[in-house]
Tab-separated table of C-alpha atoms in Angstrom:
chain	number	residue	atom	x	y	z
W	1	UNK	CA	206.885	212.324	229.937
W	2	UNK	CA	205.476	211.292	233.307
W	3	UNK	CA	202.914	213.469	235.070
W	4	UNK	CA	201.616	213.950	238.597
W	5	UNK	CA	197.828	213.561	238.896
W	6	UNK	CA	195.502	214.468	241.745
W	7	UNK	CA	192.000	213.042	241.568
W	8	UNK	CA	189.866	214.326	244.404
W	9	UNK	CA	186.283	213.871	245.461
W	10	UNK	CA	184.074	213.681	248.515
W	11	UNK	CA	183.333	210.520	250.451
W	12	UNK	CA	181.401	207.973	248.340
W	13	UNK	CA	182.576	209.406	245.021
W	14	UNK	CA	184.272	206.181	243.930
W	15	UNK	CA	187.926	207.125	244.383
W	16	UNK	CA	188.982	203.791	245.857
W	17	UNK	CA	187.102	201.687	243.307
W	18	UNK	CA	188.715	203.770	240.549
W	19	UNK	CA	192.216	203.228	241.922
W	20	UNK	CA	191.522	199.495	242.284
W	21	UNK	CA	190.274	199.367	238.686
W	22	UNK	CA	193.433	201.083	237.406
W	23	UNK	CA	195.599	198.731	239.510
W	24	UNK	CA	193.764	195.721	238.068
W	25	UNK	CA	194.251	196.968	234.502
W	26	UNK	CA	198.023	197.383	234.957
W	27	UNK	CA	198.342	193.978	236.619
W	28	UNK	CA	196.204	192.264	233.980
W	29	UNK	CA	198.542	193.628	231.293
W	30	UNK	CA	201.578	192.338	233.216
W	31	UNK	CA	202.849	195.849	233.929
W	32	UNK	CA	204.360	196.458	237.376
W	33	UNK	CA	202.355	198.956	239.413
W	34	UNK	CA	202.966	200.256	242.921
W	35	UNK	CA	199.792	200.678	244.971
W	36	UNK	CA	200.233	202.783	248.092
W	37	UNK	CA	197.985	204.242	250.765
W	38	UNK	CA	198.289	206.339	253.878
W	39	UNK	CA	199.302	204.379	256.951
W	40	UNK	CA	196.636	206.337	258.851
W	41	UNK	CA	193.778	204.540	257.106
W	42	UNK	CA	193.274	201.391	259.166
W	43	UNK	CA	189.617	200.637	258.356
W	44	UNK	CA	190.484	197.342	256.653
W	45	UNK	CA	193.986	197.033	258.122
W	46	UNK	CA	197.242	198.900	257.539
W	47	UNK	CA	198.318	198.846	253.895
W	48	UNK	CA	194.961	197.883	252.397
W	49	UNK	CA	193.030	199.837	249.775
W	50	UNK	CA	189.356	198.927	250.100
W	51	UNK	CA	186.234	200.106	248.351
W	52	UNK	CA	182.820	200.296	249.981
W	53	UNK	CA	181.550	197.751	247.450
W	54	UNK	CA	183.786	195.082	248.963
W	55	UNK	CA	186.855	194.956	246.715
W	56	UNK	CA	190.283	195.369	248.308
W	57	UNK	CA	193.973	195.040	247.478
W	58	UNK	CA	197.169	195.033	249.515
W	59	UNK	CA	199.229	198.203	249.283
W	60	UNK	CA	202.359	199.764	250.724
W	61	UNK	CA	201.500	201.901	253.747
W	62	UNK	CA	203.019	205.386	253.622
W	63	UNK	CA	204.146	206.655	257.010
W	64	UNK	CA	204.881	210.215	258.026
W	65	UNK	CA	208.638	209.593	258.098
W	66	UNK	CA	208.841	207.417	254.979
W	67	UNK	CA	211.229	208.637	252.291
W	68	UNK	CA	209.059	207.805	249.310
W	69	UNK	CA	211.650	208.863	246.756
W	70	UNK	CA	214.262	206.511	248.241
W	71	UNK	CA	211.714	203.704	248.507
W	72	UNK	CA	210.840	203.932	244.802
W	73	UNK	CA	214.372	204.578	243.540
W	74	UNK	CA	215.639	201.493	245.441
W	75	UNK	CA	213.033	199.176	243.918
W	76	UNK	CA	214.674	196.498	241.754
W	77	UNK	CA	211.761	196.494	239.297
W	78	UNK	CA	210.513	200.020	238.768
W	79	UNK	CA	206.737	200.408	238.532
W	80	UNK	CA	205.144	201.694	235.347
W	81	UNK	CA	202.815	203.776	237.523
W	82	UNK	CA	202.341	204.642	241.201
W	83	UNK	CA	198.804	204.832	242.571
W	84	UNK	CA	198.097	206.416	245.963
W	85	UNK	CA	194.854	206.161	247.932
W	86	UNK	CA	193.928	208.432	250.866
W	87	UNK	CA	196.510	210.984	249.683
W	88	UNK	CA	194.929	213.737	251.780
W	89	UNK	CA	196.596	212.154	254.848
W	90	UNK	CA	200.112	212.493	253.433
W	91	UNK	CA	202.412	215.272	254.585
W	92	UNK	CA	204.190	217.984	252.624
W	93	UNK	CA	207.429	215.981	252.345
W	94	UNK	CA	205.597	212.893	251.047
W	95	UNK	CA	204.012	214.994	248.280
W	96	UNK	CA	207.319	216.613	247.356
W	97	UNK	CA	208.917	213.135	247.257
W	98	UNK	CA	206.260	211.976	244.801
W	99	UNK	CA	206.878	215.065	242.644
W	100	UNK	CA	210.559	214.044	242.538
W	101	UNK	CA	209.550	210.517	241.515
W	102	UNK	CA	207.674	211.994	238.554
W	103	UNK	CA	210.376	214.488	237.578
W	104	UNK	CA	213.552	212.506	238.272
W	105	UNK	CA	212.489	208.881	237.798
W	106	UNK	CA	209.940	209.596	235.058
W	107	UNK	CA	207.250	207.470	236.734
W	108	UNK	CA	203.654	208.747	236.590
W	109	UNK	CA	201.967	209.177	239.978
W	110	UNK	CA	198.199	209.201	240.430
W	111	UNK	CA	197.055	210.367	243.868
W	112	UNK	CA	193.444	210.004	244.999
W	113	UNK	CA	191.932	211.658	248.042
W	114	UNK	CA	189.657	214.148	249.679
W	115	UNK	CA	190.282	217.825	249.035
W	116	UNK	CA	188.705	219.267	252.171
W	117	UNK	CA	187.815	217.983	255.610
W	118	UNK	CA	184.526	218.130	257.554
W	119	UNK	CA	185.400	221.673	258.704
W	120	UNK	CA	185.759	222.619	255.024
W	121	UNK	CA	189.516	223.157	255.317
W	122	UNK	CA	192.202	221.637	253.130
W	123	UNK	CA	194.104	218.589	254.302
W	124	UNK	CA	197.901	219.034	254.260
W	125	UNK	CA	198.393	216.419	251.558
W	126	UNK	CA	195.638	217.900	249.404
W	127	UNK	CA	197.053	221.401	249.744
W	128	UNK	CA	200.401	220.332	248.323
W	129	UNK	CA	198.818	218.125	245.689
W	130	UNK	CA	196.809	221.131	244.479
W	131	UNK	CA	200.068	223.088	244.307
W	132	UNK	CA	202.261	220.455	242.643
W	133	UNK	CA	200.018	218.221	240.508
W	134	UNK	CA	200.258	218.533	236.729
W	135	UNK	CA	196.636	217.479	236.294
W	136	UNK	CA	193.793	217.903	238.775
W	137	UNK	CA	190.504	216.092	238.243
W	138	UNK	CA	187.342	215.902	240.299
W	139	UNK	CA	185.649	212.559	240.933
W	140	UNK	CA	181.994	213.505	241.300
W	141	UNK	CA	179.092	212.255	243.361
W	142	UNK	CA	175.770	213.703	244.476
W	143	UNK	CA	174.637	215.250	247.730
W	144	UNK	CA	173.138	212.887	250.302
W	145	UNK	CA	170.065	215.168	250.535
W	146	UNK	CA	169.472	216.457	246.991
W	147	UNK	CA	170.550	216.052	243.354
W	148	UNK	CA	173.343	218.664	243.391
W	149	UNK	CA	177.005	217.769	243.106
W	150	UNK	CA	178.560	217.007	246.507
W	151	UNK	CA	181.596	219.186	247.212
W	152	UNK	CA	181.824	218.908	250.993
W	153	UNK	CA	181.685	216.322	253.740
W	154	UNK	CA	179.593	216.376	256.907
W	155	UNK	CA	180.896	214.532	259.953
W	156	UNK	CA	178.168	212.888	261.979
W	157	UNK	CA	178.004	212.024	265.655
W	158	UNK	CA	174.938	209.991	266.621
W	159	UNK	CA	173.398	210.986	263.280
W	160	UNK	CA	173.847	214.742	263.861
W	161	UNK	CA	176.327	217.002	261.990
W	162	UNK	CA	179.317	218.310	263.930
W	163	UNK	CA	181.789	220.978	262.835
W	164	UNK	CA	184.493	220.778	265.498
W	165	UNK	CA	187.032	218.136	266.434
W	166	UNK	CA	190.248	216.550	265.238
W	167	UNK	CA	190.792	216.810	261.505
W	168	UNK	CA	191.536	213.118	261.104
W	169	UNK	CA	189.001	210.578	262.303
W	170	UNK	CA	188.960	207.393	260.265
W	171	UNK	CA	185.439	206.332	259.383
W	172	UNK	CA	182.922	205.517	256.703
W	173	UNK	CA	179.205	206.071	256.177
W	174	UNK	CA	178.580	205.928	259.922
W	175	UNK	CA	180.747	209.044	260.355
W	176	UNK	CA	180.639	211.017	257.105
W	177	UNK	CA	178.248	211.894	254.287
W	178	UNK	CA	178.829	213.813	251.038
W	179	UNK	CA	176.829	217.029	250.691
W	180	UNK	CA	176.486	220.090	248.481
W	181	UNK	CA	177.376	223.556	249.817
W	182	UNK	CA	173.737	224.358	250.623
W	183	UNK	CA	173.313	221.277	252.791
W	184	UNK	CA	176.712	221.772	254.411
W	185	UNK	CA	175.694	225.269	255.486
W	186	UNK	CA	172.162	224.170	256.446
W	187	UNK	CA	172.137	220.417	257.121
C-alpha cells in the first residue's frame, strides 16, 4: 500500500542531498523513479534538484497550473516512487493531486521541503502536506548560533535579520540561516 510522506526541515538540514540519495538508489537498482521539484526554484536552473555540496540531478518542474495526477497517470512507464523537492512552494491543488496519485495509482510519494517561512508562517504546500501526509518526519540540523535543534529560518539582508517581505525569495546561505526558537526571537 503506497503512502504519502512529508519530510521537512530548515535550510541546511540535508533535504536535497537525501532526495538525491534516494533517487540514486532507485536508479541504481533499475527501478523507475520520478524526481520533481517546484518550478519556482531556479537557483541551478528550472527543473534541477541541487544540494549545497555540489550534487545535482535533472527533475520535472512543477508549475502552479500543472495537473500532476494527469501527468503521472499518462506516463507510459509508471514510476515506483515519486520524489519532490521544494514541496513548500507547491499549491493546494498540487498537493491534493499527489494524494490522488498515492490513493488511486498506488505510487508512493515522498515530498521534501520547509515547513515554515522566515516570518514563521506555514507555506501553502507545507500546510496541505501536514494535513494530507500519511507520515511526517523531521530532517534535523542545528542552530547557526548554538547547539540546539534549528526549527526556524532567519532571512538576512546585508547580514542582518529581517522579518518582513515577500514569502518567497529564492536564495541560499547568503539569504537564509537555520536557527532555534531562542535565536529566532533574539538573533
